[in-house]
Coordinates of C-alpha atoms and ligand atoms in Angstrom, one line a residue:
M1 CA -21.3 11.2 -10.3
E2 CA -24.8 10.7 -8.9
N3 CA -25.2 10.6 -5.1
D4 CA -26.1 6.9 -5.1
D5 CA -22.9 6.1 -7.0
V6 CA -20.6 7.5 -4.4
I7 CA -18.9 4.7 -2.6
K8 CA -17.7 5.4 0.9
G9 CA -14.8 3.7 2.7
G10 CA -15.6 0.1 3.5
E11 CA -18.7 0.0 1.4
F12 CA -17.2 -2.2 -1.2
L13 CA -18.2 -5.1 1.0
I14 CA -21.9 -4.3 0.9
K15 CA -22.4 -2.3 -2.2
E16 CA -21.8 -2.7 -5.9
T17 CA -19.4 -0.2 -7.5
K18 CA -20.2 0.8 -11.0
A19 CA -17.3 0.4 -13.5
K20 CA -18.0 3.8 -15.0
N21 CA -17.2 5.4 -11.6
V22 CA -13.8 3.9 -11.0
F23 CA -10.5 5.5 -12.1
I24 CA -8.2 3.3 -14.1
P25 CA -4.6 3.8 -15.0
E26 CA -5.5 3.9 -18.7
E27 CA -7.1 7.3 -17.9
F28 CA -4.1 9.3 -16.9
D29 CA -4.1 12.5 -18.8
E30 CA -1.2 14.0 -20.7
E31 CA 0.1 16.1 -17.8
Q32 CA 0.0 13.1 -15.4
Q33 CA 1.9 11.0 -18.0
M34 CA 4.4 13.8 -18.3
I35 CA 5.0 13.8 -14.5
G36 CA 5.3 10.0 -14.5
D37 CA 7.8 10.2 -17.4
M38 CA 9.8 12.8 -15.6
C39 CA 10.1 10.4 -12.6
L40 CA 11.3 7.6 -14.8
E41 CA 13.8 9.8 -16.5
F42 CA 15.2 10.9 -13.2
I43 CA 15.7 7.2 -12.3
T44 CA 17.4 6.5 -15.6
K45 CA 19.7 9.5 -15.5
E46 CA 20.4 9.9 -11.8
I47 CA 19.8 6.7 -10.0
L48 CA 20.7 3.7 -12.1
P49 CA 24.1 4.9 -13.3
N50 CA 25.0 5.8 -9.7
I51 CA 23.5 2.9 -7.9
N52 CA 26.9 1.8 -6.3
R53 CA 27.5 5.3 -4.9
I54 CA 24.0 5.2 -3.4
E55 CA 24.3 1.7 -2.1
T56 CA 27.7 2.3 -0.4
L57 CA 26.1 5.4 1.3
E58 CA 28.8 7.7 -0.1
D59 CA 28.9 10.7 2.1
G60 CA 26.3 13.4 0.9
Y61 CA 25.4 11.6 -2.2
T62 CA 21.8 10.6 -1.5
A63 CA 21.2 14.1 0.0
S64 CA 22.5 15.6 -3.2
L65 CA 20.1 13.4 -5.2
L66 CA 17.2 14.6 -3.1
E67 CA 18.3 18.2 -3.9
K68 CA 18.3 17.4 -7.6
A69 CA 14.8 15.9 -7.2
G70 CA 13.8 19.0 -5.4
E71 CA 15.1 21.2 -8.3
L72 CA 12.9 19.2 -10.7
G73 CA 9.9 19.6 -8.5
L74 CA 9.7 15.9 -7.6
L75 CA 9.5 16.6 -3.9
G76 CA 6.4 18.7 -4.1
I77 CA 4.1 17.2 -6.6
T78 CA 1.0 17.3 -4.3
I79 CA 2.2 20.1 -2.1
P80 CA 0.2 23.4 -2.5
E81 CA 1.8 26.0 -4.8
E82 CA 2.0 28.5 -2.0
F83 CA 4.7 26.4 -0.4
G84 CA 6.6 25.8 -3.7
G85 CA 4.9 22.6 -4.8
F86 CA 2.9 21.7 -7.9
G87 CA -0.5 21.3 -6.1
K88 CA -1.4 18.2 -8.0
S89 CA -4.1 15.7 -7.1
F90 CA -3.7 12.6 -4.8
V91 CA -3.9 10.4 -7.9
T92 CA -1.1 12.3 -9.6
G93 CA 1.0 12.0 -6.5
M94 CA 0.4 8.2 -6.5
L95 CA 1.5 8.0 -10.1
A96 CA 4.8 9.7 -9.2
T97 CA 5.2 7.5 -6.1
E98 CA 4.7 4.4 -8.3
R99 CA 7.2 5.5 -10.9
L100 CA 9.8 6.4 -8.3
G101 CA 9.2 3.0 -6.6
G102 CA 11.5 1.6 -9.3
A103 CA 14.5 3.5 -7.8
Y104 CA 15.7 0.7 -5.5
S105 CA 16.7 2.1 -2.1
F106 CA 16.5 5.7 -3.3
A107 CA 12.8 5.1 -3.5
V108 CA 12.8 4.7 0.3
S109 CA 14.8 7.8 0.8
I110 CA 12.6 10.0 -1.4
S111 CA 9.3 8.5 -0.1
A112 CA 10.3 8.9 3.5
H113 CA 11.3 12.5 2.8
T114 CA 8.1 13.4 0.9
G115 CA 5.8 11.2 3.0
I116 CA 6.4 10.7 6.7
G117 CA 9.1 13.4 6.7
T118 CA 7.1 16.3 5.1
L119 CA 3.4 15.4 5.7
P120 CA 3.1 15.7 9.5
I121 CA 4.2 19.4 9.2
L122 CA 2.0 20.0 6.1
Y123 CA -1.1 18.3 7.6
Y124 CA -0.8 19.3 11.2
G125 CA 1.5 22.4 11.2
N126 CA 0.2 25.9 11.9
Q127 CA 0.7 28.5 9.2
H128 CA 3.9 29.7 10.7
Q129 CA 5.4 26.1 10.9
K130 CA 4.3 25.4 7.3
N131 CA 5.8 28.6 6.0
K132 CA 9.0 28.0 7.8
Y133 CA 9.6 24.3 6.9
I134 CA 7.6 23.2 3.9
P135 CA 9.3 25.3 1.2
K136 CA 12.7 24.1 2.4
L137 CA 11.6 20.5 2.3
V138 CA 10.0 20.9 -1.1
S139 CA 13.2 22.4 -2.6
G140 CA 15.3 19.6 -1.0
K141 CA 17.5 22.1 0.8
W142 CA 16.4 20.5 4.0
K143 CA 15.8 16.7 4.4
A144 CA 13.3 15.2 6.8
S145 CA 12.9 12.2 9.1
Y146 CA 10.1 10.8 11.2
C147 CA 11.0 9.5 14.7
L148 CA 8.3 7.3 16.1
T149 CA 9.9 3.8 16.7
E150 CA 11.9 3.1 19.8
P151 CA 13.7 -0.1 20.9
G152 CA 10.8 -1.0 23.1
A153 CA 8.0 0.5 21.0
G154 CA 7.5 -0.8 17.5
S155 CA 4.1 -1.9 16.5
D156 CA 2.9 -0.7 19.9
A157 CA 4.1 2.8 19.0
N158 CA 2.2 4.6 21.7
S159 CA 4.2 2.9 24.4
G160 CA 7.3 5.0 23.6
K161 CA 9.4 6.2 26.6
T162 CA 10.8 9.4 25.0
K163 CA 10.0 12.3 27.3
A164 CA 9.5 16.0 26.9
V165 CA 9.7 18.3 29.9
L166 CA 9.0 22.0 29.9
S167 CA 12.1 24.1 30.8
D168 CA 12.0 26.3 33.9
D169 CA 11.6 29.5 31.8
G170 CA 8.7 27.9 29.9
K171 CA 10.3 28.5 26.5
Y172 CA 11.4 25.0 25.6
Y173 CA 10.6 21.4 25.8
L174 CA 13.6 19.3 26.7
I175 CA 13.4 16.0 24.8
T176 CA 15.2 13.0 26.1
G177 CA 15.0 9.5 24.6
Q178 CA 16.1 7.0 22.0
K179 CA 14.6 6.4 18.6
M180 CA 15.6 3.6 16.3
W181 CA 15.2 2.6 12.6
I182 CA 15.0 6.2 11.5
T183 CA 15.0 6.5 7.7
N184 CA 17.2 9.4 6.3
A185 CA 18.5 10.2 9.8
G186 CA 22.1 10.2 8.5
F187 CA 21.5 13.5 6.7
S188 CA 18.2 14.9 7.9
D189 CA 17.9 18.5 9.0
V190 CA 14.5 18.2 10.6
F191 CA 12.8 15.5 12.5
T192 CA 9.2 14.9 13.5
V193 CA 9.7 13.4 17.0
F194 CA 7.0 11.7 19.1
A195 CA 7.4 12.0 22.8
K196 CA 5.3 12.1 26.0
I197 CA 5.1 15.3 27.9
D198 CA 5.5 14.7 31.7
D199 CA 3.2 11.8 32.6
D200 CA 0.9 12.1 29.6
K201 CA -0.6 8.8 28.5
S202 CA -0.4 9.7 24.8
L203 CA 2.3 11.0 22.5
T204 CA 2.8 14.6 21.4
A205 CA 4.6 15.4 18.2
F206 CA 7.4 18.0 17.9
I207 CA 9.3 19.6 15.0
V208 CA 12.9 19.2 15.9
E209 CA 15.8 20.8 13.9
K210 CA 19.1 19.1 14.0
S211 CA 20.7 22.4 14.9
F212 CA 18.8 22.5 18.2
G213 CA 21.6 20.4 19.8
G214 CA 21.4 17.5 22.1
I215 CA 21.0 15.1 19.2
T216 CA 23.3 12.2 18.5
I217 CA 23.0 10.1 15.4
I218 CA 24.5 6.6 15.8
E219 CA 26.2 5.0 12.8
E220 CA 24.2 3.4 10.0
E221 CA 22.4 0.1 10.6
K222 CA 23.7 -2.9 8.6
K223 CA 20.7 -4.1 6.8
M224 CA 19.5 -7.0 4.6
G225 CA 18.4 -4.7 1.8
I226 CA 17.7 -1.0 0.9
K227 CA 21.4 -0.6 1.7
G228 CA 21.4 2.9 0.1
S229 CA 18.7 4.1 2.4
S230 CA 20.1 5.8 5.6
T231 CA 18.7 4.1 8.7
C232 CA 20.1 5.2 12.1
Q233 CA 19.3 5.3 15.8
V234 CA 18.8 8.9 17.1
F235 CA 19.5 9.8 20.7
F236 CA 17.9 12.9 22.2
N237 CA 19.6 14.3 25.3
E238 CA 17.7 17.3 26.7
C239 CA 17.3 18.5 23.1
K240 CA 16.0 22.1 23.4
V241 CA 12.8 22.4 21.3
P242 CA 11.1 25.8 21.3
V243 CA 7.5 25.5 22.6
E244 CA 6.3 26.9 19.3
N245 CA 7.6 23.7 17.6
L246 CA 4.9 21.5 19.3
L247 CA 3.0 20.1 16.3
G248 CA -0.7 19.8 16.5
D249 CA -2.2 19.3 20.0
R250 CA -0.6 18.1 23.2
Q251 CA -1.3 14.3 23.3
G252 CA -2.4 14.5 19.6
G253 CA 0.7 12.8 18.4
F254 CA -0.6 9.3 18.2
K255 CA -3.4 10.5 16.0
I256 CA -0.9 12.2 13.8
A257 CA 1.2 9.1 13.6
L258 CA -1.8 6.9 12.7
N259 CA -3.1 9.3 10.0
I260 CA 0.3 9.8 8.4
L261 CA 0.7 6.0 8.3
N262 CA -2.6 5.7 6.5
V263 CA -1.2 7.9 3.7
G264 CA 2.1 6.0 3.9
R265 CA 0.4 2.7 3.4
I266 CA -1.3 3.6 0.1
K267 CA 2.0 5.2 -1.1
L268 CA 4.0 2.1 -0.1
A269 CA 1.7 0.0 -2.2
G270 CA 2.3 2.3 -5.2
A271 CA 6.0 2.2 -4.7
A272 CA 6.0 -1.6 -4.4
I273 CA 4.2 -1.8 -7.8
G274 CA 6.7 0.5 -9.4
A275 CA 9.5 -1.8 -8.1
S276 CA 7.6 -4.9 -9.3
K277 CA 7.3 -3.5 -12.8
R278 CA 11.1 -3.0 -13.0
V279 CA 11.6 -6.6 -11.8
I280 CA 9.1 -7.9 -14.4
N281 CA 10.9 -6.0 -17.2
H282 CA 14.2 -7.6 -16.2
S283 CA 12.6 -11.0 -15.9
I284 CA 11.1 -10.8 -19.4
K285 CA 14.4 -9.7 -20.9
Y286 CA 16.5 -12.4 -19.2
A287 CA 14.0 -15.1 -20.0
S288 CA 14.1 -14.0 -23.7
E289 CA 17.9 -14.1 -23.8
R290 CA 18.9 -17.1 -21.7
E291 CA 19.1 -20.3 -23.6
Q292 CA 19.0 -23.8 -22.2
F293 CA 18.4 -27.1 -24.0
G294 CA 18.6 -25.2 -27.3
K295 CA 15.8 -22.7 -26.7
T296 CA 15.4 -19.5 -24.8
I297 CA 13.9 -20.3 -21.4
S298 CA 10.9 -18.0 -22.2
N299 CA 9.7 -20.9 -24.4
Y300 CA 9.1 -23.1 -21.4
G301 CA 5.7 -23.3 -19.8
A302 CA 7.1 -23.2 -16.3
I303 CA 8.8 -19.9 -17.1
K304 CA 5.7 -18.5 -18.9
Y305 CA 3.7 -19.3 -15.8
K306 CA 6.0 -17.2 -13.7
L307 CA 6.0 -14.2 -16.1
A308 CA 2.2 -14.3 -16.5
E309 CA 1.7 -14.6 -12.7
Q310 CA 4.0 -11.7 -12.0
A311 CA 2.1 -9.6 -14.4
I312 CA -1.3 -10.7 -13.2
R313 CA -0.6 -9.9 -9.6
V314 CA 0.9 -6.5 -10.4
Y315 CA -2.1 -5.7 -12.6
A316 CA -4.3 -6.6 -9.7
S317 CA -2.6 -4.4 -7.2
N318 CA -2.3 -1.6 -9.7
S319 CA -6.1 -1.7 -10.4
A320 CA -6.9 -1.5 -6.7
I321 CA -4.4 1.3 -5.9
Y322 CA -5.8 3.7 -8.5
R323 CA -9.4 2.8 -7.7
C324 CA -8.8 3.7 -4.1
S325 CA -6.7 6.8 -4.8
Q326 CA -9.5 8.2 -6.9
N327 CA -12.0 7.4 -4.1
V328 CA -9.7 9.4 -1.7
E329 CA -9.5 12.2 -4.2
D330 CA -13.3 12.3 -4.7
A331 CA -13.9 12.3 -0.9
R332 CA -11.3 15.1 -0.6
E333 CA -12.8 17.3 -3.3
S334 CA -16.3 17.0 -1.9
M335 CA -15.0 18.0 1.6
I336 CA -13.1 20.9 0.1
A337 CA -16.3 22.0 -1.7
G338 CA -18.0 21.8 1.7
G339 CA -15.5 24.3 3.1
M340 CA -12.8 22.1 4.6
D341 CA -9.1 23.1 4.1
K342 CA -7.2 21.1 1.5
E343 CA -4.8 19.3 4.0
T344 CA -7.5 18.3 6.5
A345 CA -9.5 17.1 3.5
T346 CA -6.7 14.9 2.2
L347 CA -6.2 13.4 5.7
E348 CA -9.9 12.9 6.2
G349 CA -10.2 11.3 2.7
V350 CA -7.5 8.8 3.5
R351 CA -8.9 8.1 7.0
Q352 CA -12.2 7.2 5.5
F353 CA -10.5 4.7 3.3
A354 CA -8.2 3.3 6.1
A355 CA -9.3 -0.3 5.6
E356 CA -8.6 0.0 1.8
A357 CA -5.2 1.6 2.6
A358 CA -4.3 -1.4 4.8
I359 CA -5.5 -3.8 2.1
L360 CA -3.3 -2.1 -0.5
K361 CA -0.3 -2.1 1.8
V362 CA -0.5 -5.8 2.5
H363 CA -1.3 -6.8 -1.1
G364 CA 1.3 -4.5 -2.8
S365 CA 4.1 -5.6 -0.5
E366 CA 3.3 -9.3 -0.9
V367 CA 3.0 -9.0 -4.6
L368 CA 6.4 -7.3 -4.7
D369 CA 7.9 -10.2 -2.6
Y370 CA 6.4 -12.7 -4.9
V371 CA 7.5 -10.9 -8.1
A372 CA 11.1 -10.5 -6.8
D373 CA 11.3 -14.1 -5.6
E374 CA 10.2 -15.4 -9.0
G375 CA 12.5 -12.9 -10.7
V376 CA 15.4 -14.5 -8.8
Q377 CA 14.1 -18.0 -9.9
I378 CA 13.9 -16.9 -13.6
Y379 CA 17.5 -15.7 -13.4
G380 CA 18.5 -19.1 -11.9
G381 CA 22.1 -18.9 -10.6
M382 CA 22.4 -15.4 -11.9
G383 CA 19.5 -14.5 -9.6
Y384 CA 21.8 -15.2 -6.7
S385 CA 24.7 -13.1 -8.1
A386 CA 25.2 -9.6 -6.7
E387 CA 26.4 -8.7 -10.2
A388 CA 22.8 -9.0 -11.6
P389 CA 19.8 -6.8 -10.7
M390 CA 17.6 -9.5 -9.1
E391 CA 19.6 -10.1 -5.9
R392 CA 19.2 -6.4 -5.0
A393 CA 15.5 -6.3 -5.9
Y394 CA 14.9 -9.4 -3.8
R395 CA 16.7 -8.0 -0.7
D396 CA 15.1 -4.6 -1.1
A397 CA 11.6 -6.0 -1.4
R398 CA 11.5 -7.6 2.0
I399 CA 11.3 -4.5 4.1
N400 CA 7.9 -3.5 2.7
R401 CA 6.1 -6.2 4.8
I402 CA 7.7 -4.7 7.9
F403 CA 7.5 -0.9 7.9
E404 CA 4.4 1.4 7.7
G405 CA 2.8 -1.1 10.1
T406 CA 3.8 -4.8 9.7
N407 CA 1.5 -6.8 7.5
E408 CA 0.1 -8.6 10.6
I409 CA -0.8 -5.2 12.2
N410 CA -2.4 -4.1 8.9
R411 CA -4.4 -7.3 8.6
L412 CA -5.8 -6.7 12.1
L413 CA -6.5 -3.1 11.1
I414 CA -8.6 -4.1 8.0
V415 CA -11.1 -5.9 10.1
D416 CA -10.9 -3.5 13.0
S417 CA -11.5 -0.4 10.9
L418 CA -14.5 -2.0 9.2
L419 CA -16.0 -3.0 12.5
K420 CA -15.4 0.4 14.0
K421 CA -17.3 1.9 11.1
E422 CA -20.1 -0.5 11.8
M423 CA -20.2 0.6 15.5
K424 CA -20.2 4.3 14.5
G425 CA -23.2 3.6 12.2
E426 CA -21.1 4.5 9.1
L427 CA -21.3 1.0 7.6
D428 CA -24.2 -1.4 7.9
L429 CA -22.2 -4.7 7.8
M430 CA -24.4 -6.6 10.2
K431 CA -27.6 -5.9 8.3
S432 CA -26.0 -7.3 5.2
A433 CA -24.6 -10.2 7.1
Q434 CA -28.1 -11.1 8.4
A435 CA -29.5 -10.9 4.8
V436 CA -26.9 -13.5 3.8
A437 CA -27.7 -15.7 6.8
K438 CA -31.3 -15.7 5.7
E439 CA -30.3 -16.5 2.1
L440 CA -28.6 -19.6 3.5
M441 CA -32.0 -21.0 4.5
T442 CA -33.4 -20.7 1.0
I443 CA -33.0 -23.0 -2.0
P444 CA -30.5 -21.5 -4.5
D445 CA -32.0 -20.0 -7.7
F446 CA -30.1 -21.3 -10.7
S447 CA -32.6 -20.1 -13.3
N448 CA -30.9 -16.8 -14.0
V449 CA -27.8 -18.3 -15.6
N450 CA -26.0 -15.7 -17.8
N451 CA -23.0 -16.5 -20.0
G452 CA -21.6 -13.1 -20.5
V453 CA -18.0 -12.9 -19.2
F454 CA -18.5 -9.7 -17.2
T455 CA -22.0 -10.7 -15.9
K456 CA -20.5 -14.0 -14.7
A457 CA -17.6 -12.2 -13.0
H458 CA -19.9 -9.7 -11.4
D459 CA -22.0 -12.5 -10.1
Q460 CA -19.0 -14.3 -8.7
I461 CA -17.8 -11.1 -6.9
K462 CA -21.3 -10.7 -5.4
R463 CA -21.1 -14.2 -4.1
L464 CA -17.6 -13.7 -2.6
K465 CA -19.0 -10.7 -0.7
K466 CA -21.6 -13.0 0.7
V467 CA -19.1 -15.5 2.0
I468 CA -17.2 -12.8 3.8
L469 CA -20.3 -11.2 5.3
M470 CA -21.5 -14.7 6.4
I471 CA -18.2 -15.5 8.2
L472 CA -17.5 -12.0 9.5
G473 CA -21.1 -11.7 10.8
S474 CA -21.0 -15.1 12.5
A475 CA -17.6 -14.4 14.1
V476 CA -18.7 -11.0 15.4
Q477 CA -21.9 -12.6 16.9
K478 CA -20.0 -15.4 18.5
F479 CA -17.0 -13.5 19.9
M480 CA -18.5 -10.0 20.3
L481 CA -15.9 -7.8 21.9
N482 CA -13.5 -10.7 22.3
L483 CA -13.0 -11.1 18.6
D484 CA -9.5 -9.5 18.9
E485 CA -8.4 -12.6 20.9
E486 CA -9.0 -14.7 17.8
Q487 CA -6.2 -13.4 15.6
E488 CA -6.0 -16.5 13.4
I489 CA -9.7 -16.0 12.4
I490 CA -9.2 -12.3 11.9
M491 CA -6.2 -13.1 9.6
N492 CA -8.5 -15.5 7.6
I493 CA -11.2 -12.8 7.3
S494 CA -8.7 -10.2 6.3
D495 CA -7.1 -12.4 3.7
M496 CA -10.6 -13.0 2.2
I497 CA -11.3 -9.2 2.2
I498 CA -8.0 -8.4 0.5
E499 CA -8.6 -11.0 -2.2
L500 CA -12.2 -9.7 -2.8
Y501 CA -11.2 -6.1 -3.0
V502 CA -8.4 -6.7 -5.4
A503 CA -10.4 -9.1 -7.6
E504 CA -13.3 -6.6 -7.8
S505 CA -10.8 -3.9 -8.7
I506 CA -9.6 -5.9 -11.7
L507 CA -13.1 -6.6 -12.7
L508 CA -14.1 -2.9 -12.5
R509 CA -10.9 -1.9 -14.4
V510 CA -11.5 -4.4 -17.2
S511 CA -15.2 -3.6 -17.4
K512 CA -14.4 0.1 -17.7
L513 CA -11.7 -0.7 -20.3
E514 CA -14.4 -2.4 -22.3
L515 CA -16.5 0.7 -22.1
I516 CA -13.8 3.1 -23.2
E517 CA -11.2 1.2 -25.2
K518 CA -11.8 0.3 -28.8
K519 CA -8.8 -2.0 -29.0
N520 CA -8.7 -5.7 -28.1
I521 CA -8.7 -6.4 -24.4
S522 CA -8.8 -10.2 -24.5
E523 CA -5.6 -10.5 -22.4
Q524 CA -6.9 -8.1 -19.8
I525 CA -10.0 -10.4 -19.6
D526 CA -7.6 -13.4 -19.2
I527 CA -5.9 -11.5 -16.3
M528 CA -9.3 -10.9 -14.7
N529 CA -10.4 -14.5 -15.2
V530 CA -7.2 -16.0 -13.8
Y531 CA -7.1 -13.7 -10.8
L532 CA -10.8 -14.3 -10.0
Y533 CA -10.3 -18.1 -10.4
D534 CA -7.4 -18.1 -7.9
S535 CA -8.9 -15.7 -5.5
T536 CA -12.2 -17.6 -5.4
D537 CA -10.3 -20.7 -4.4
K538 CA -8.2 -18.8 -1.8
I539 CA -11.4 -17.3 -0.3
N540 CA -12.8 -20.8 -0.1
K541 CA -9.7 -22.0 1.8
Y542 CA -9.5 -19.1 4.2
G543 CA -13.3 -19.4 4.7
R544 CA -13.0 -23.1 5.5
D545 CA -10.2 -22.5 7.9
A546 CA -12.1 -19.8 9.7
L547 CA -15.4 -21.8 9.9
N548 CA -13.7 -24.9 11.2
S549 CA -12.1 -22.8 13.9
F550 CA -15.2 -21.5 15.5
V551 CA -18.4 -23.1 14.2
E552 CA -19.7 -26.6 15.0
G553 CA -22.4 -29.1 14.3
D554 CA -25.4 -28.3 12.1
E555 CA -24.5 -24.7 11.9
L556 CA -21.1 -25.6 10.6
R557 CA -22.6 -28.0 8.0
M558 CA -25.0 -25.3 6.8
M559 CA -22.3 -22.6 6.6
Q560 CA -20.0 -25.0 4.8
M561 CA -22.7 -25.6 2.2
G562 CA -23.1 -21.8 1.9
L563 CA -19.4 -21.5 1.4
K564 CA -19.4 -24.1 -1.3
R565 CA -22.3 -22.5 -3.0
F566 CA -20.9 -19.0 -2.9
T567 CA -17.4 -20.0 -4.1
K568 CA -18.6 -22.4 -6.8
Q569 CA -16.9 -21.7 -10.2
E570 CA -16.8 -23.1 -13.7
S571 CA -13.9 -24.9 -15.2
F572 CA -11.5 -22.6 -16.9
N573 CA -8.2 -23.3 -18.8
V574 CA -5.8 -21.3 -16.7
K575 CA -2.8 -22.7 -18.5
E576 CA -3.8 -21.4 -21.9
A577 CA -4.8 -18.0 -20.4
R578 CA -1.4 -17.6 -18.6
R579 CA 0.4 -18.6 -21.8
R580 CA -1.5 -15.9 -23.8
I581 CA -0.5 -13.3 -21.2
A582 CA 3.1 -14.4 -21.1
N583 CA 3.4 -14.5 -24.9
H584 CA 2.2 -11.0 -25.1
L585 CA 4.8 -9.9 -22.4
I586 CA 7.5 -11.7 -24.3
K587 CA 6.4 -10.1 -27.6
E588 CA 6.4 -6.6 -26.1
Q589 CA 9.6 -7.2 -24.1
K590 CA 8.2 -5.3 -21.1
Y591 CA 5.3 -5.1 -18.6
C592 CA 2.6 -3.8 -20.9
Y593 CA -0.7 -3.9 -19.0
Ligands
LIG1 C1 14.7 -0.3 7.4 C2 13.7 0.3 8.3 C3 13.3 1.6 8.2 C4 12.4 2.1 9.1 N1 12.1 3.5 9.1 C5 11.4 4.0 10.1 C6 11.2 5.4 10.2 O1 11.7 6.2 9.4 N2 10.6 5.9 11.3 C7 10.1 5.1 12.3 O2 9.5 5.7 13.3 N3 10.2 3.8 12.2 C8 10.8 3.2 11.2 N4 11.0 1.8 11.1 C9 10.4 1.0 12.2 C10 9.3 0.1 11.7 O3 8.1 0.9 11.5 C11 9.1 -1.0 12.7 O4 10.2 -1.8 12.6 C12 7.8 -1.7 12.6 O5 6.7 -0.9 12.9 C13 7.7 -3.0 13.4 O6 8.1 -2.7 14.7 P1 9.2 -3.7 15.4 O7 10.3 -3.7 14.5 O8 9.4 -3.2 16.8 O9 8.5 -5.1 15.5 P2 7.6 -5.7 16.6 O10 6.5 -4.7 16.9 O11 8.4 -6.1 17.7 O12 6.9 -6.9 15.8 C14 7.6 -8.2 15.8 C15 6.6 -9.2 15.2 O13 5.4 -9.3 16.0 C16 4.3 -9.0 15.3 N5 3.3 -8.3 16.2 C17 3.6 -7.2 17.0 N6 2.5 -6.8 17.7 C18 1.5 -7.7 17.3 C19 0.1 -7.9 17.7 N7 -0.5 -7.0 18.5 N8 -0.5 -8.9 17.2 C20 0.1 -9.8 16.3 N9 1.3 -9.6 15.9 C21 2.1 -8.6 16.4 C22 4.7 -8.1 14.2 O14 3.8 -8.2 13.1 C23 6.0 -8.8 13.8 O15 5.8 -9.9 13.0 C24 11.8 1.3 10.2 C25 12.2 -0.1 10.2 C26 13.1 -0.6 9.3 C27 13.5 -2.0 9.5

């Protein structure tokens, strides 16, 4: 890739990405596909036939499945070989996460173990800590949990009250406090625990083995969904943690927590898409079998709409996830080439794309909710039956909007991390916003009308970026440092950014497909056009809401005209496009994009 082509985190808003430089799921190589297939086979053989044993939390069962996953290498796909892993790329890890996302509540158990359970030690542990714990976690002999949340400290995680006090002989920290909602706690052997030493303002992380004593695990929470995922409160009562088990730096815990969550957010999006694909496959099959009024319901336009829309939204999220994952991988590789160690490079790569990670988390989790909700609807009464797969999928989906940072917190983060980059001089948003403000004063140039489908879509994306820059720039100017008091406006701007990023990701994917694929991609073009059509209207609506909330008079009129001009679009027969997409799904009898 040439230097000018390298897109840094957040730059999607101000720069054009070239299709040839994005990674698309159609480019997985043979080895990656093999790993993906291995994950699917594991679900088919080990999870689906035993779903009731998992869901009833049969003693030791999920733990034994994690051990089996460990034997197959599924717990160490991206872990360096020196610790028993396969040492594969971030993108390959994402593919495995996506595939395993279809494992209902086991998906949460495995991703908590390999993600928030294992990664704090891998990324922040010293060599001794990594040597001691990572091979055990990769093999599945030991299981891991992450203890950040407390009854009084959820979204505001740094406000936790758990305390760590050095023992008189200076050999131990005595940890006392209460953690709640801890995934895998029912069977974990090792916990990353966040606590404050003495009167520190910020958290410190500790590696805590269950065998250290002073730990009480309270019975399993009764939850709405993911019933097979263990979730407990964990009490620490003067738990004796050797000083050498302090992880990273004193008061460095909050940074660890945030950086681990960045990785978790991208992964959650991948898992959500894996779960969505399973729901779509069930939806297609049911719609093709269930007959009413003498025809299978898949013949009805109302049902075709649902099937197509499920597939369009999943395609959208999927395109964005792998685009971003490859960006992270590229950033990581270039830092490794510059001498950085692999783990720091992965963290730094993800940190650079923190805004995109939050976008993916919100979009992926909301797509899954939509897909599961419409899945229930396609099943009708059977969708409400605990005997059919939709009811579980619907209940399991909901948690994704809550953990790894609620979607509200992630929406705030999107704007916050872009503005922080601007303040650090890493992203020149305001200069681009000023250029748009200037353009508003000029008469639009309609002479350069091009009818090519991709040229039109590229032009539309460019205009959507201008809308966002116009509104974001204006909001920053008006509220300055008080912008965070205007959450409704931030939510509007975030929603616009999410739609833009995802719509552009589809455009880039389909443009690249056109470059590399010889086969017909007319339905992918349909998907692109429908998504762009909807996202343009959504961006118009969010933009209007934002402008009406803080701009007045002549300035409002001028900006409303700009909004109209930048979100203008041609008529397009969305009904026929969705029908073509749905017909293809019905013909293939599975999600096939
Ligand atoms: C099944 C499950 C598994 C979990 N697993 C783990 C785990 O393994 N380890 C762990 O440490 N934690 C875990 N969690 C905790 C999870 O991360 C928290 O529930 C989540 O961060 C939200 O915190 P909270 O529940 O305290 O909600 P709150 O923070 O009280 O939020 C309540 C509502 O207020 C909103 N809100 C909060 N602050 C703001 C703000 N500043 N601006 C606008 N809106 C705001 C939120 O978006 C939400 O809508 C798990 C939770 C569940 C339910």
